[in-house]
CSV table of C-alpha atoms in Angstrom, one decimal:
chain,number,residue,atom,x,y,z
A,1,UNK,CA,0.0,0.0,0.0
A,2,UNK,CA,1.1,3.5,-0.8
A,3,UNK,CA,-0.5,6.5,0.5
A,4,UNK,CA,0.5,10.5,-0.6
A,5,UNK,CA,0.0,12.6,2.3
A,6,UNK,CA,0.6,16.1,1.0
A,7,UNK,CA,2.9,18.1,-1.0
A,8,UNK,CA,4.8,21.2,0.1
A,9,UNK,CA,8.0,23.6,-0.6
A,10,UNK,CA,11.3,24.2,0.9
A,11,UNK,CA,13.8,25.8,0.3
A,12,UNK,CA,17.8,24.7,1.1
A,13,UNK,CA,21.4,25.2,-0.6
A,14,UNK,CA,20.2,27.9,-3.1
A,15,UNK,CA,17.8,24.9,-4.3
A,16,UNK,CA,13.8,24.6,-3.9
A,17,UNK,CA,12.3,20.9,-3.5
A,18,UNK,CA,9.1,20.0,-4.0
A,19,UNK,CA,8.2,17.4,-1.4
A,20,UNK,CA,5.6,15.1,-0.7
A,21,UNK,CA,5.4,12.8,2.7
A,22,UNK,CA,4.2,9.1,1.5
A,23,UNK,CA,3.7,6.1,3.6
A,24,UNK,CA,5.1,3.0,1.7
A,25,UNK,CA,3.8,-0.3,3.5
A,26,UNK,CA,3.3,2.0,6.7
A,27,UNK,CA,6.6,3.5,6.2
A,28,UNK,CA,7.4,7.0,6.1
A,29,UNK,CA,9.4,8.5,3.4
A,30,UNK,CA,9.9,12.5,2.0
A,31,UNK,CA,9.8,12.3,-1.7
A,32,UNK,CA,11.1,15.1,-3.5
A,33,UNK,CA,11.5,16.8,-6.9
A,34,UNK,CA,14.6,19.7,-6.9
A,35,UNK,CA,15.3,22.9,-9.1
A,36,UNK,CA,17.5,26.0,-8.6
A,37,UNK,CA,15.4,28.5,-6.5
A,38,UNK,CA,15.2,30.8,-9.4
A,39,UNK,CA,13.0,28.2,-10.9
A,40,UNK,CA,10.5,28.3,-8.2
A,41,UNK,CA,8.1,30.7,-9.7
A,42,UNK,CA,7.5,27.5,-13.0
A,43,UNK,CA,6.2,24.6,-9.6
A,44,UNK,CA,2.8,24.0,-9.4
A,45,UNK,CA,1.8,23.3,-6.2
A,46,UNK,CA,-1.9,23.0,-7.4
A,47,UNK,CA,-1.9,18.8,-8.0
A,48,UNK,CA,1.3,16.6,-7.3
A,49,UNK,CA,1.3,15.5,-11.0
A,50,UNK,CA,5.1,14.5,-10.9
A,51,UNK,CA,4.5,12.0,-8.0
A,52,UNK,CA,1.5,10.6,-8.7
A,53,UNK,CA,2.9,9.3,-12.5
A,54,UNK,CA,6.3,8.0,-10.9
A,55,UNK,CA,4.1,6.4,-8.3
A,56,UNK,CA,1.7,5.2,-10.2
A,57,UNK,CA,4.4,3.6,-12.8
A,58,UNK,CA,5.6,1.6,-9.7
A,59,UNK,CA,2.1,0.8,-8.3
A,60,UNK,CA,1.4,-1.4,-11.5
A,61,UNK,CA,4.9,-2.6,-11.4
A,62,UNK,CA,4.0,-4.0,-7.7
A,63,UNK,CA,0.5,-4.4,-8.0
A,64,UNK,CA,-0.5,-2.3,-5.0
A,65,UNK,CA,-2.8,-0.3,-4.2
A,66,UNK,CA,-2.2,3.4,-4.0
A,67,UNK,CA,-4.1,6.2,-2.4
A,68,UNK,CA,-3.4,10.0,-2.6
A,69,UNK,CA,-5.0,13.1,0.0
A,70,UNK,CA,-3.3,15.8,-2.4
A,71,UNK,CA,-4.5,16.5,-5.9
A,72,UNK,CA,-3.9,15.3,-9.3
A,73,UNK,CA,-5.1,16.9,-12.4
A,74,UNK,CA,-8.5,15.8,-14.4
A,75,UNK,CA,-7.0,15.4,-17.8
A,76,UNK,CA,-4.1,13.2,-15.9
A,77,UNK,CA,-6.4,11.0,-13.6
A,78,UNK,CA,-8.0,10.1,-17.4
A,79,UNK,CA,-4.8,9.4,-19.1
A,80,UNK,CA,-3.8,6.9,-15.9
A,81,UNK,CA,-6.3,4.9,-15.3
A,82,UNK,CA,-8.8,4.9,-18.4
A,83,UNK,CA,-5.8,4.9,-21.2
A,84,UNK,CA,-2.3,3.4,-19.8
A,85,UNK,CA,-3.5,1.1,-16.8
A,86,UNK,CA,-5.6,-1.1,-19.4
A,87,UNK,CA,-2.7,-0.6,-21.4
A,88,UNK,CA,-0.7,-2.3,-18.5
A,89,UNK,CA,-3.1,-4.6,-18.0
A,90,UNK,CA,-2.8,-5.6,-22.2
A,91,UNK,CA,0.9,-6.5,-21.1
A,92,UNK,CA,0.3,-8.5,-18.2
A,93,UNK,CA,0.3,-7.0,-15.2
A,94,UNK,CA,-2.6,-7.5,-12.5
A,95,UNK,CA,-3.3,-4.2,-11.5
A,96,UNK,CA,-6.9,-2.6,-11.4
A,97,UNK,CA,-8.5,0.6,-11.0
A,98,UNK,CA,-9.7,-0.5,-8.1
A,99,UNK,CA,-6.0,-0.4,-6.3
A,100,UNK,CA,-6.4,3.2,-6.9
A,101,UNK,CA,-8.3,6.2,-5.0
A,102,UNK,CA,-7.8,9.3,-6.8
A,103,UNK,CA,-10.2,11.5,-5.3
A,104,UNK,CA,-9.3,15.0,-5.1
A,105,UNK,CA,-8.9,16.3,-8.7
A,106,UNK,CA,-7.5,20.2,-9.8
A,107,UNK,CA,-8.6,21.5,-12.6
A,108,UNK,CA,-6.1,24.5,-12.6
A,109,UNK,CA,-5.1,26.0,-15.7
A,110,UNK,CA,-1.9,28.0,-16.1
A,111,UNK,CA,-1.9,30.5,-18.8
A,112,UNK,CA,1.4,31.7,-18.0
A,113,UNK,CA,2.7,28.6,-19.3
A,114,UNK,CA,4.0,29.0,-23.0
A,115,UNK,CA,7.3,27.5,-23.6
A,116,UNK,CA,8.5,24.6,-26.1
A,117,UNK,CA,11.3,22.3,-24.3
A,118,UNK,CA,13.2,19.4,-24.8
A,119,UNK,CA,15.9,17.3,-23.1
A,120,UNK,CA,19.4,17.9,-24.1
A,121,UNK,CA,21.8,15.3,-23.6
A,122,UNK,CA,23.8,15.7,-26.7
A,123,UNK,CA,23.3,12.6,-28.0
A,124,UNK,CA,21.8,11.4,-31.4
A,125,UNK,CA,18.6,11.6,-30.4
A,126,UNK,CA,18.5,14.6,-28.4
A,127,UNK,CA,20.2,16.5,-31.1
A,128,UNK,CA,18.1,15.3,-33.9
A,129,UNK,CA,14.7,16.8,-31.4
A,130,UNK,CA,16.8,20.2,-31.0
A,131,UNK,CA,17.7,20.5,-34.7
A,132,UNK,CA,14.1,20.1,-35.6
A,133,UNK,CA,12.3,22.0,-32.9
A,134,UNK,CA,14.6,25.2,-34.2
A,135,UNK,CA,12.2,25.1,-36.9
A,136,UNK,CA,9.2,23.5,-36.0
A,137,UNK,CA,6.0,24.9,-35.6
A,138,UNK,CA,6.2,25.1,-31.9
A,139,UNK,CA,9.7,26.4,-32.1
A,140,UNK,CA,11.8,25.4,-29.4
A,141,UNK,CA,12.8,27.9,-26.7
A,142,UNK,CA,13.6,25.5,-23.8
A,143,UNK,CA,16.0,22.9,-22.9
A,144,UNK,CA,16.0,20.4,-19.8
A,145,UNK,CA,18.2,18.4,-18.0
A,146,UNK,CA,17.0,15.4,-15.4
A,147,UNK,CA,19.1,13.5,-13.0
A,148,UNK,CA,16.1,10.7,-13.5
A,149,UNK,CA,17.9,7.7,-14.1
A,150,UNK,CA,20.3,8.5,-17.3
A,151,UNK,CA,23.6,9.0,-14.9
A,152,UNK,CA,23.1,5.6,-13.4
A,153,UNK,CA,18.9,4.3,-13.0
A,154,UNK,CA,19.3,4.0,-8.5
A,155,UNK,CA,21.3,7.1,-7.9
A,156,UNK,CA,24.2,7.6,-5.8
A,157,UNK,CA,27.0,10.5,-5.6
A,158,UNK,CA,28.9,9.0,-8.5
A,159,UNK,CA,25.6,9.6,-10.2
A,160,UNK,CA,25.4,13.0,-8.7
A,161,UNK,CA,29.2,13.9,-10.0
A,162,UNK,CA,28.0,13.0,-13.6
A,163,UNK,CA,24.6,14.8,-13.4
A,164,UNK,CA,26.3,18.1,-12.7
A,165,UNK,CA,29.4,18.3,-14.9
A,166,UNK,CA,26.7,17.6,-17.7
A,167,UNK,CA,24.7,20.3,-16.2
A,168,UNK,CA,27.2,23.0,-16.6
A,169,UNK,CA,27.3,21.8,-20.0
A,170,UNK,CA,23.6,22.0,-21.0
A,171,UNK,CA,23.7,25.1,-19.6
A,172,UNK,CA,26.6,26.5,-21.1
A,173,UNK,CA,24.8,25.4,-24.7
A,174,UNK,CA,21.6,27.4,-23.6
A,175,UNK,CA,22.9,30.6,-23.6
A,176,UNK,CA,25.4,29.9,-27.0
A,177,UNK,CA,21.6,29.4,-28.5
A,178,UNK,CA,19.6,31.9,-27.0
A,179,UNK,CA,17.5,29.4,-24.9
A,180,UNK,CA,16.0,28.9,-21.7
A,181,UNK,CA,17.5,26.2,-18.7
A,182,UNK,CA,16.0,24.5,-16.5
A,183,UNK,CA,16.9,21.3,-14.3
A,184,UNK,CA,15.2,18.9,-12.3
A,185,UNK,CA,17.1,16.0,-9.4
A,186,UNK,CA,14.8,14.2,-7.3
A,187,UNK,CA,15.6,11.3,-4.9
A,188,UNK,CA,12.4,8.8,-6.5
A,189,UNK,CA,15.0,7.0,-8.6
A,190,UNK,CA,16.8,5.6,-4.9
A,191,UNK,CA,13.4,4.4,-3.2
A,192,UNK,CA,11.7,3.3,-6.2
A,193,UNK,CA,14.4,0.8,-7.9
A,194,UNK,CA,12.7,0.5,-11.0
A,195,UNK,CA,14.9,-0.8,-14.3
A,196,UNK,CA,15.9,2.7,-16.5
A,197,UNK,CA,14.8,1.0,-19.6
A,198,UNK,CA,11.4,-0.2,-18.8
A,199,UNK,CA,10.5,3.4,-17.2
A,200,UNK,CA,12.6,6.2,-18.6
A,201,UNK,CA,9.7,7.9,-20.3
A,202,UNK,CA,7.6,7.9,-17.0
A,203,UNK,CA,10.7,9.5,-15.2
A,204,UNK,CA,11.5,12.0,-17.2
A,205,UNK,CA,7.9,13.0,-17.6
A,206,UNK,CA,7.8,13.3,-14.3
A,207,UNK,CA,10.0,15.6,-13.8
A,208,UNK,CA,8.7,17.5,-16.6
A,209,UNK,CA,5.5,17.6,-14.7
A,210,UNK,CA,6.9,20.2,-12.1
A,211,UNK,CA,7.4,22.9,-14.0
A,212,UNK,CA,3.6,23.1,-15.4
A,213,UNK,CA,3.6,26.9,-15.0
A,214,UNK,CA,6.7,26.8,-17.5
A,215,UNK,CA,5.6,24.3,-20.4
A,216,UNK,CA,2.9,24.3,-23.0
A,217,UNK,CA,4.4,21.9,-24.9
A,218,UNK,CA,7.3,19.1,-24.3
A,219,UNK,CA,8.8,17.5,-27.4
A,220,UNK,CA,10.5,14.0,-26.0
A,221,UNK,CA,13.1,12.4,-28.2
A,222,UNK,CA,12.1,8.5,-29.8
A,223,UNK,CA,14.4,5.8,-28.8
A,224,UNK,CA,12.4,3.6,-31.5
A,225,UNK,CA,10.7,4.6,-34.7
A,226,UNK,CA,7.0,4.4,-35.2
A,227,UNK,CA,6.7,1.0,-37.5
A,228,UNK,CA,8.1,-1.0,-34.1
A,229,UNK,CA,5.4,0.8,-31.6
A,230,UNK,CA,3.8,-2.3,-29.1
A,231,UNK,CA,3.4,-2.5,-25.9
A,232,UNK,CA,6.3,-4.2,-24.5
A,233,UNK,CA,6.6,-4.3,-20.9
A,234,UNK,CA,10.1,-4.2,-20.6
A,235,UNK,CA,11.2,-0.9,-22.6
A,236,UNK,CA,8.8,2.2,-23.1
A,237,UNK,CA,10.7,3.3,-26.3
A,238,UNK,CA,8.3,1.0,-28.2
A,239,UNK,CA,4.9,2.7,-26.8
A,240,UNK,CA,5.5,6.3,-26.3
A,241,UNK,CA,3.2,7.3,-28.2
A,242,UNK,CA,0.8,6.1,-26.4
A,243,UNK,CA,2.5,7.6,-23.1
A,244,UNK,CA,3.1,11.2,-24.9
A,245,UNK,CA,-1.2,10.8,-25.6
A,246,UNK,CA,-1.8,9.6,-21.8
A,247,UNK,CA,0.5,11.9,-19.6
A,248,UNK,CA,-1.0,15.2,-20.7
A,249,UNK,CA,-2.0,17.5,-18.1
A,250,UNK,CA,-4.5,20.6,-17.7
A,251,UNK,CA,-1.9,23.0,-19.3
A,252,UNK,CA,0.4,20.8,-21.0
A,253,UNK,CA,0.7,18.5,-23.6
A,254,UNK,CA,3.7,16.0,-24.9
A,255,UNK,CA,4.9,15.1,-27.5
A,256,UNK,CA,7.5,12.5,-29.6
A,257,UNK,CA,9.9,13.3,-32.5
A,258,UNK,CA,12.0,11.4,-34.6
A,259,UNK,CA,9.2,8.3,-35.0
A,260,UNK,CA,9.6,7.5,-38.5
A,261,UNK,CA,12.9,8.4,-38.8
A,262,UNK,CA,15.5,5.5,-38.0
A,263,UNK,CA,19.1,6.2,-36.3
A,264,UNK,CA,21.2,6.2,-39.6
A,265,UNK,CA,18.8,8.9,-40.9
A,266,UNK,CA,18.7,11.0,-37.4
A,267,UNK,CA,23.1,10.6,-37.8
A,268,UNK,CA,22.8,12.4,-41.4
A,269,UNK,CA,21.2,15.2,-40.2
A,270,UNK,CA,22.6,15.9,-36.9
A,271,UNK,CA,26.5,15.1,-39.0
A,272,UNK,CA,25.2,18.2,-40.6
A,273,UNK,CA,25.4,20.9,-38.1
A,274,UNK,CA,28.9,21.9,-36.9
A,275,UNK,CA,27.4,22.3,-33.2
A,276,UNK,CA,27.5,18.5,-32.9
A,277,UNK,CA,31.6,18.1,-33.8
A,278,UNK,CA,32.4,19.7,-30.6
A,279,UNK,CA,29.1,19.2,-28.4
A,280,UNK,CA,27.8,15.2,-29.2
A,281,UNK,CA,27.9,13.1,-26.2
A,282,UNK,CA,26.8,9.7,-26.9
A,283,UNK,CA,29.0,7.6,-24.4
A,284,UNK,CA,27.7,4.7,-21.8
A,285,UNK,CA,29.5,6.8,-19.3
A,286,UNK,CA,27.1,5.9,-15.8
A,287,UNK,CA,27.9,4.1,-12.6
A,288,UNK,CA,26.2,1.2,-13.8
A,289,UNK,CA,28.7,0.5,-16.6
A,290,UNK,CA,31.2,-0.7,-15.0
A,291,UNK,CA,33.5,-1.3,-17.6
A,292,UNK,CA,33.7,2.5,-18.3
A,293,UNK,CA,35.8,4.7,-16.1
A,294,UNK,CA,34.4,7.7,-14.7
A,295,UNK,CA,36.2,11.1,-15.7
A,296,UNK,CA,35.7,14.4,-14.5
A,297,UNK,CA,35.3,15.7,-17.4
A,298,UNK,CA,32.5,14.2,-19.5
A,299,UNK,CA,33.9,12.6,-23.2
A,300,UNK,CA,32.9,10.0,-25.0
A,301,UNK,CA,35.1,6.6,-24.2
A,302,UNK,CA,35.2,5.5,-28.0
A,303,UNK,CA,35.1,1.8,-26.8
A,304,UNK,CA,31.6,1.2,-25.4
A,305,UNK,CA,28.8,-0.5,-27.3
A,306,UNK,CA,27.2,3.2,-28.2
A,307,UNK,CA,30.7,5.2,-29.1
A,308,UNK,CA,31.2,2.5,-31.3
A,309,UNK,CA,28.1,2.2,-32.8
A,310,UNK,CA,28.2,6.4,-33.4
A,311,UNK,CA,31.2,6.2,-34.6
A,312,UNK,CA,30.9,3.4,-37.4
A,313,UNK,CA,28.2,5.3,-38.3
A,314,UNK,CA,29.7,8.7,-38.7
A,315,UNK,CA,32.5,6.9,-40.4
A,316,UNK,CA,30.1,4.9,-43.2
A,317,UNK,CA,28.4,8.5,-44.0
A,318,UNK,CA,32.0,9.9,-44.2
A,319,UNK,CA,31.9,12.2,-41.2
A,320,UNK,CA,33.5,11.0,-38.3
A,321,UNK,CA,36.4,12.9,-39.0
A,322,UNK,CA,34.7,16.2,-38.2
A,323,UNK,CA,34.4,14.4,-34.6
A,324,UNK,CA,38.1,14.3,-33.8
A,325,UNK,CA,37.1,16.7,-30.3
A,326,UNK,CA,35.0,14.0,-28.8
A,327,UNK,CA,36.0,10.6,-30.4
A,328,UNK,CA,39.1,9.2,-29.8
A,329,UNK,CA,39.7,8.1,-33.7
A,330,UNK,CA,43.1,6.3,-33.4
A,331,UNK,CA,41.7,4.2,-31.1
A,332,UNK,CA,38.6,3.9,-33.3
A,333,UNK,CA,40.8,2.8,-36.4
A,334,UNK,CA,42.8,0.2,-33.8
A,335,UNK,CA,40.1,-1.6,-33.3
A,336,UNK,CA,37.9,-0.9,-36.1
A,337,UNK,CA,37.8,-4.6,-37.9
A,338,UNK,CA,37.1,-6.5,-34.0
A,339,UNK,CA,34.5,-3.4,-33.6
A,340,UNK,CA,32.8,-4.2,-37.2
A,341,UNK,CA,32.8,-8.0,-36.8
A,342,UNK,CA,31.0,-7.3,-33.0
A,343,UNK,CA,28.3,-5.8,-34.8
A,344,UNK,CA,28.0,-8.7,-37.3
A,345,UNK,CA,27.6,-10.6,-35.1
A,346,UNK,CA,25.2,-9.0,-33.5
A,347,UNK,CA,23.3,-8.4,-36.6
A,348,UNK,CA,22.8,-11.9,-37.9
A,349,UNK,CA,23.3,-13.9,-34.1
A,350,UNK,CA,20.8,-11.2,-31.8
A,351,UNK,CA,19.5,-9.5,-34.7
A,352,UNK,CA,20.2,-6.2,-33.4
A,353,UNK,CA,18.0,-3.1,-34.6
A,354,UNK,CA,20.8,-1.2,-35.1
A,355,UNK,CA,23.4,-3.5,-36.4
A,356,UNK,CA,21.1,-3.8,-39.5
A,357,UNK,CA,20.7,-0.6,-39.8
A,358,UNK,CA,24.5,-0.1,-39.9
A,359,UNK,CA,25.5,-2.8,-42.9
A,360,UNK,CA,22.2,-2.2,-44.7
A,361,UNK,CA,23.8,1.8,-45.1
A,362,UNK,CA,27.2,0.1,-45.6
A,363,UNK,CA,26.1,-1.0,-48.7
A,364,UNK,CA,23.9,1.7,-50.0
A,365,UNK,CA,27.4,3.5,-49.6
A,366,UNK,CA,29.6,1.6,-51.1
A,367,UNK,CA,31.6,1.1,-47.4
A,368,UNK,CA,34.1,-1.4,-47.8
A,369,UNK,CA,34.6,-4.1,-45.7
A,370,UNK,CA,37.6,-6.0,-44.6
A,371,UNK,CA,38.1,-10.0,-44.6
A,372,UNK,CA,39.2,-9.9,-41.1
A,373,UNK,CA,35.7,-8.8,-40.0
A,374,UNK,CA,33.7,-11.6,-40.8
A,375,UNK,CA,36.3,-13.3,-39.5
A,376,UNK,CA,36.3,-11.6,-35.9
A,377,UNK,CA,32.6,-11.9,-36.4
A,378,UNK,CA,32.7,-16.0,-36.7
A,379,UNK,CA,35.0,-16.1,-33.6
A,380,UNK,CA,32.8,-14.2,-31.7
A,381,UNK,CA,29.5,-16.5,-32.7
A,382,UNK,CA,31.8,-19.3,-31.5
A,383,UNK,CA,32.8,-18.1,-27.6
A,384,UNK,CA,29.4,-19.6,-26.9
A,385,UNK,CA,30.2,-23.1,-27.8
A,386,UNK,CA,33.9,-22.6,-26.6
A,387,UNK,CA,32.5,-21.7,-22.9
A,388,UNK,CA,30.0,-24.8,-23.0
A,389,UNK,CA,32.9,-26.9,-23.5
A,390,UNK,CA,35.4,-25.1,-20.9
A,391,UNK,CA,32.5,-25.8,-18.6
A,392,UNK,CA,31.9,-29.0,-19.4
């Protein structure tokens, strides 16, 4: 059982946190959303919004039930309980609407609220949503930065140390573009140990949520493109549509970029824009890879599975060498045949998304192809068989 008590402000450290008391099976714990104070006058304290969807996301996780005594907005209680939880329920999980007793609902409106933001993390996708949302429409005015799982999905100081060298760095890039900042850290990630990938969308939403006297509109950047939407309980990149259409609140509304486009045709546009040769930030860099050692200062490794995959890409379109201020590209060309014949492998043996998408552009291009790949490739399909044996 989980029960939200009230929400509230405070202010400590030049920072201002939204909290909210909850009881979780009878026991206490403050939950809390923080900002700089400057951003104090963009929290709505009408409806606690940004709890009740991390909550929520949790309660069908658990199956429990979950009751609230502060508000949540009307067009949010809808997109909850009548849209996403028989969603949930399409997936497999056992919760109902009975587990849940919404019953205070604010209907607030904030007219104030009438800027376009995105997430900036300087990676492919992230970039593609800025480039675009520069000329969109509803042009971008707004970036954001969350410490809601990316830096490592259950927190911690290492976690912390990551989150705010990148946020002097998303800041930094705000002001070069004539844009609005505005962060959000919150400690929900350490007492609800959900998996990153099978709630990402949910968190950052969330934290989104806070600033509801800010937003109008939230462009969030696909991690998969529309023709693989369904509703796959383990990763939300394959249904957020359906999340950007369910988390909408009295004043603001979500929405996705980059669905039809793929991640080879997201590299050719952002390769196109000088920004990204000195700003893209792609690397695996968090405390849960712990292959990766953490640096002060925040630069792509070159070696981990998404470096790699970035860079063979830049490198097929005939690019990467523009990258030479945040690749390391001799040790990109030292290992560039085992790198190749990894993601073979990986294409025909786990059939990897974006390992096909890699050779299929290989050949459109022309990209040539040493021998020695396929064979790294082959002795990589056989270290299976060779550790069945060894164990034998």
């Amino acid at each position: 059982m989980i029960e939200l008590l009230n929400i509230y402000l405070e202010q400590s450290d030049e920072k201002v946190y939204l909290k909210s008391d909850c009881l979780i099976n009878g026991d206490k714990e403050v939950l809390w959303f923080a900002t700089s104070v400057e951003n104090e006058k963009y929290i709505s304290t009408s409806n606690a919004d940004a709890f009740f969807l991390f909550i929520f996301i949790y309660a069908v996780f658990e199956n429990l039930e979950f009751k609230a005594n502060v508000p949540i907005s009307k067009r949010l209680k809808f997109g909850l309980l009548e849209v996403l939880l028989p969603a949930f329920q399409e997936m497999g999980f056992n919760a109902e609407s009975k587990n849940f007793s919404f019953e205070r609902i604010d209907e607030t409106v904030y007219p104030e609220a009438v800027a376009v933001g995105t997430a900036m993390s300087f990676g492919v996708d992230s970039f593609y949503t800025f480039i675009q949302g520069t000329k969109s429409n509803i042009k971008l005015d707004y970036l954001t930065l969350f410490n809601a799982g990316a830096f490592g999905q259950f927190g911690g100081e290492k976690t912390e140390e990551l989150f705010e060298n990148m946020k002097g760095r998303v800041s930094e890039f705000a002001i070069k573009q004539n844009m609005g900042f505005v962060w959000a850290d919150t400690n929900l990630n350490e007492i609800f140990k959900m998996p990153f990938v099978q709630t990402h969308t949910f968190r950052n939403f969330a934290c989104v949520l806070i600033f509801q006297k800010l937003f109008k509109d939230y462009i969030y950047a696909s991690s998969q493109t529309l023709h693989r939407f369904g509703l796959n309980k383990s990763a939300t990149g394959y249904y957020e549509l359906l999340i950007s259409k369910s988390v909408k609140v009295n004043s603001l509304e979500f929405h996705i970029s980059g669905l039809i486009e793929d991640r080879i045709q997201k590299t050719k546009v952002i390769s196109n824009n000088k920004l990204t040769y000195s700003y893209l930030n792609v690397c695996m860099i968090t405390p849960d890879n712990k292959e990766v050692k953490l640096e002060s200062k925040i630069k792509n490794c070159s070696k981990c599975v998404k470096c790699v995959r970035t860079m063979v890409t830049l490198d097929i379109l005939g690019k990467l060498d523009n990258y030479s201020d945040v690749f390391d590209l001799s040790l990109y060309k030292k290992n560039l045949n085992k790198n190749l014949g990894e993601l073979l492998y990986k294409r025909y043996r786990g059939s990897d998304v974006f390992s096909q998408e890699i050779f299929v552009e290989a050949k459109k291009q022309k990209y040539r192809i040493s021998y020695s790949v396929y064979y790294y490739a082959f002795m990589r399909a056989l270290q299976p068989i060779l550790r069945k044996f060894k164990n034998a």
